[in-house]
Amino acid sequence: MTPFLLVEFGSPMGLWVGAAALPIIVFFMLRRRLEERVIGSTMLWQKALEETPARASWRRPQEWLSLLLLLLAIAAAALAAGDFRFGFAGGDQGAVVVVIDVSASMSAVSDGKSRFEIARDGARKIVDALRSGRKVELIAAGLRPRVLSHATEDGAALMAILDRLTIEPTKEDLRAAIDLAVREAAHVMTETKTAEIVVFSDFATPPETFRDLESEGIPVRFVACGGDEKNTGIVQIAGIGEGDDVSVVATVATNSKTDESRRVVLLKDGETVDAQDIVVPADGRGAAVFRLRPDKSGPVRYSIALEPKDALAIDDVVYFGTSPRPPARAVIVSEPDSFLDRLPDVFPDVEWQRVAPADAATIAAAVDRPFDLAIVADAVTTPIPATRELWIGPCPDGAGWTPNGQLVHPPMLDWATGHPALRGVGFEDLQIVASTSFAIPEEGTTALVRVDGGAVFVTTTQKDREIYWWATAVRDSNWPLIPAFPLVIRNLLAGRLGAFSVDHQKTDAALRVPAGLDRLKGSIAFSAVSPAGKKETADLWFREDFFWPGAPEVGHFSFTAKSSAGDESVRREVGVSLSSEPETLTLPSLPEATAVGKNVAVTDAAGFSASRPLWRWLIAIATIALLLEAWVWLRR
Amino acid sequence: MREILSAEFKSRLEALELALRRTLPAPWRGERRAANRKGISLEFSDHRNYSAGDDVRHLDWAGYARLDQLMIKVYHDEEDLQIHVLVDDSASMNFGEPSKALFARQVAAALVWIGLSSSHRTSLAMLGDSVDLCPRSIGRAAAPRFFEKLASPPREGRTPLAKLVEKYVADVKPRGLVFLISDFFDRAGPKAVMKPLEHPSRELNVVHVLAADEVRAPEGGDFKFKDSETGHIVEVNLSPSLVDAYEKTVKKFVAETAEVCRRRGSKSIFVPSDSPLEDFCLRTLVREGMLR
């Protein structure tokens, strides 16, 4: 393809500035119409003009030179005001790998245009320059980056892809997207010799994070899209249920520099049932708590919304559902223990089963589905299946741990107060007589409580279950005597207590629902309907999980599971929401155009162009022209 | 028709006399004079005040001793004097506010009046496209004819002044006192204009008139100046340097004309056309010795 000139005008302001040339030209032409006067004789004037020969000789062209300089200055100023851009596009210009952030925060709107639209316009400009024969590759940076189109010269196809591209209601993994872009650029360079990467994003991940790109040797341009829109959104909801009471706490956060007032509205099946006015402190959090009165006959759709909505609306509403559910199931595997035997009284809504260690193997074989919680206080050879297991005392065989010996009177040092298992739990009054110290494996295990000499409460996650170990036998500490132990049990049963389940998931993970909802057995005919009405079905075994294909949409998903064993069926409503803090709270201040490195630069989308801006050169030309004009005028 | 000179001014002019700086030979005695030079006696007529350029042989030393005042003896030949007044009537004279033509005609009228009042044989020539002559006359009774010609509209002639002066001299052969009133805008230069008038039988007085607008350049701007006689056009941009150069050129022009006159024994006086007429005639001309 033959090279061509790429010329752009970014602003119509240049037309107004250029219009200033018209009165100047008219004035000049009028001035050129010299006043004619008849005088007695021109003899003396001729002699006087001869006295100044140097100026007389160039007097006439001097005026034209003056006009030309003035017009040049106006033309340059007009082009600068019009944001004139010039690009010589053509020939073997290499390839451009375009990365477009399609995460949820790109839907933030300012001045009538979303960040995503700004990014897409920038990508279109690059594609528009394809007439030169340059290749462009498109990559979408969402939860998982994907190549929309490999490097191609087909501008029409690229434009069609851009037209169809939509925002995903998730956070983005910009790092992964850029790494993908670097690999793609390296591959393309085997054909085109040169390549560059252009990233359109609002930079929840700051560009400075990517300084290591400098070493790749590929020019990278980060184009910041959007403005400093402040955002207030719902970042978390938590259901608290005990018995028939269900409460939902909605946490609202803001990155505004001033306090933000919002009305938090609870909707049930689309109808407003409750509302609260809250004030979210500047750059802080607030909360609204709603008490729900779910319907015991079936699932209910709820949503919590903020009013008014702001520039980023996707996090101003969260969705969840409530469904009646059977009580939690828990098993205690131990010899008779006066403390452990009282747990059923503490948690009467839980279905408890008491098993002697000798019977554990039998029970394990007979159990057709995992318990919600298994508390094992004595050594067993065959663990009873449970979603969560709490081992008190010895480490189970095969756990892969090495006990380091006894801890005697170990003083308490610290515990992981943020871990869900320890929420609300305090060990200030803990006294340990004897305990086993665990050597923590390097990976996969977290110490929740540490004492001098080692950890005494650790956790690890294995396939389909969470395991907790408390290194002290019940009799070897005062743990049961302090409120800590029941609180730990409560935390481990969290989400399973209460007559209702509060079903909510975030978009940053695949939507997953157990096929055997509420203890359905056998083969399950499973179906799901998305908020947009898309339907998926599957035949699953009751122990399997159903995965919604692709990124989940924001809204209510309806699931129906029907067991082949009998006519039992269960329906569940699961709300899917963004509520992703990196997307909602980190609406970045756009960096000034700066070089992050020699090869890496950041520009503002308003100033982005496939061609080079020339306003600096034009201002320089205008200034030089005006200075020359002043010199010519003074010399007259 | 408006009087070219007011009655009051004319009466004041009557007190003045046209002044000769040297003795001029009477025309009918020229041959006899040449033959009987030593035998000529000139009859004394009167005294007049001495002016620079007068022949010092005619100083009345006795009168000086008596009155402590330099006086020149006037002889009859001086009284019987031909007066020739030449007025430049070219297009360039009809310029200025007041116009040079008007001023020149008024000065000419004053000189004619003095000449006629003094019973001198006075003639007038208007130099436009041709020589328009008002023949010699004596006595005030002839004044109206002269004044009528001087009051007529300017001719705005385009014939070079030097040629007209040359023709006038060839036709009229003037003797006596000659007044030439002109702006001297002749590309041939003042030398060419005055050369035909050089003759021992004539004494030339030059009144060099320029308009006030010609002496000083107009305010800044760009102009196309068109020559009223030749139609030649000059485009000027009145920069400070050009204005300065022009005013120097004017001064040089006036000085050059005066120098040409001086070298030929003639008297020259420069006057802008906006000068008060009476002051010029009653004082300046007397001070310069053209009148007494």
PDB file of C-alpha atoms in Angstrom, chain A residues 31-52 55 59-60 62-63 635-636, chain B residues 92 95 185-187 214 217-218 222-228 232 234-239 241-242 245-246 249-250 253:
ATOM      1  CA  ARG A  31      -4.809  49.983   3.310  1.00  0.00           C
ATOM      2  CA  ARG A  32      -3.111  49.108   0.057  1.00  0.00           C
ATOM      3  CA  ARG A  33      -5.599  51.395  -1.655  1.00  0.00           C
ATOM      4  CA  LEU A  34      -3.414  54.373  -1.003  1.00  0.00           C
ATOM      5  CA  GLU A  35      -4.899  57.785  -0.605  1.00  0.00           C
ATOM      6  CA  GLU A  36      -4.244  59.658  -3.798  1.00  0.00           C
ATOM      7  CA  ARG A  37      -3.406  63.311  -3.527  1.00  0.00           C
ATOM      8  CA  VAL A  38      -2.615  65.791  -6.207  1.00  0.00           C
ATOM      9  CA  ILE A  39       0.209  67.997  -5.150  1.00  0.00           C
ATOM     10  CA  GLY A  40       2.037  70.834  -6.788  1.00  0.00           C
ATOM     11  CA  SER A  41       5.011  68.790  -7.756  1.00  0.00           C
ATOM     12  CA  THR A  42       6.419  65.373  -6.902  1.00  0.00           C
ATOM     13  CA  MET A  43       9.891  66.668  -7.648  1.00  0.00           C
ATOM     14  CA  LEU A  44      10.939  67.096  -4.041  1.00  0.00           C
ATOM     15  CA  TRP A  45       9.383  63.765  -2.971  1.00  0.00           C
ATOM     16  CA  GLN A  46      11.301  61.951  -5.623  1.00  0.00           C
ATOM     17  CA  LYS A  47      14.507  63.551  -4.445  1.00  0.00           C
ATOM     18  CA  ALA A  48      13.685  62.635  -0.844  1.00  0.00           C
ATOM     19  CA  LEU A  49      13.009  59.021  -1.775  1.00  0.00           C
ATOM     20  CA  GLU A  50      16.313  58.924  -3.588  1.00  0.00           C
ATOM     21  CA  GLU A  51      17.931  59.939  -0.307  1.00  0.00           C
ATOM     22  CA  THR A  52      16.808  56.654   1.223  1.00  0.00           C
ATOM     23  CA  ARG A  55      14.434  51.338   2.108  1.00  0.00           C
ATOM     24  CA  ARG A  59       9.346  49.210   0.568  1.00  0.00           C
ATOM     25  CA  ARG A  60       6.691  47.619  -1.619  1.00  0.00           C
ATOM     26  CA  GLN A  62       8.101  44.878   2.590  1.00  0.00           C
ATOM     27  CA  GLU A  63       4.347  45.401   2.937  1.00  0.00           C
ATOM     28  CA  ARG A 635      12.322  48.744  10.094  1.00  0.00           C
ATOM     29  CA  ARG A 636       9.731  50.653   8.093  1.00  0.00           C
TER      30      ARG A 636
ATOM     31  CA  SER B  92       2.007  73.526  -9.493  1.00  0.00           C
ATOM     32  CA  PHE B  95      -1.613  74.192  -4.632  1.00  0.00           C
ATOM     33  CA  PHE B 185       9.220  73.470  -9.617  1.00  0.00           C
ATOM     34  CA  ASP B 186      10.937  73.098 -12.922  1.00  0.00           C
ATOM     35  CA  ARG B 187      12.871  69.886 -13.426  1.00  0.00           C
ATOM     36  CA  GLU B 214       5.070  71.577   0.705  1.00  0.00           C
ATOM     37  CA  ALA B 217       5.431  66.656   5.160  1.00  0.00           C
ATOM     38  CA  PRO B 218       1.848  65.524   5.946  1.00  0.00           C
ATOM     39  CA  ASP B 222       0.646  55.916   2.866  1.00  0.00           C
ATOM     40  CA  PHE B 223      -0.039  58.132  -0.102  1.00  0.00           C
ATOM     41  CA  LYS B 224       0.003  58.260  -3.830  1.00  0.00           C
ATOM     42  CA  PHE B 225       1.156  61.758  -4.722  1.00  0.00           C
ATOM     43  CA  LYS B 226       0.286  62.873  -8.218  1.00  0.00           C
ATOM     44  CA  ASP B 227       2.195  65.711  -9.859  1.00  0.00           C
ATOM     45  CA  SER B 228      -0.286  68.412 -10.904  1.00  0.00           C
ATOM     46  CA  HIS B 232       3.745  61.605 -12.394  1.00  0.00           C
ATOM     47  CA  VAL B 234       4.958  58.691  -6.415  1.00  0.00           C
ATOM     48  CA  GLU B 235       3.915  56.218  -3.747  1.00  0.00           C
ATOM     49  CA  VAL B 236       5.188  57.097  -0.330  1.00  0.00           C
ATOM     50  CA  ASN B 237       4.998  55.530   3.051  1.00  0.00           C
ATOM     51  CA  LEU B 238       5.622  58.308   5.494  1.00  0.00           C
ATOM     52  CA  SER B 239       8.093  56.691   7.768  1.00  0.00           C
ATOM     53  CA  SER B 241      13.142  58.616   8.033  1.00  0.00           C
ATOM     54  CA  LEU B 242      11.363  59.624   4.842  1.00  0.00           C
ATOM     55  CA  ALA B 245      14.672  63.244   4.269  1.00  0.00           C
ATOM     56  CA  TYR B 246      11.891  65.257   2.633  1.00  0.00           C
ATOM     57  CA  THR B 249      15.292  68.155   0.580  1.00  0.00           C
ATOM     58  CA  VAL B 250      13.000  71.178   0.839  1.00  0.00           C
ATOM     59  CA  PHE B 253      15.961  73.212  -2.655  1.00  0.00           C
TER      60      PHE B 253
END
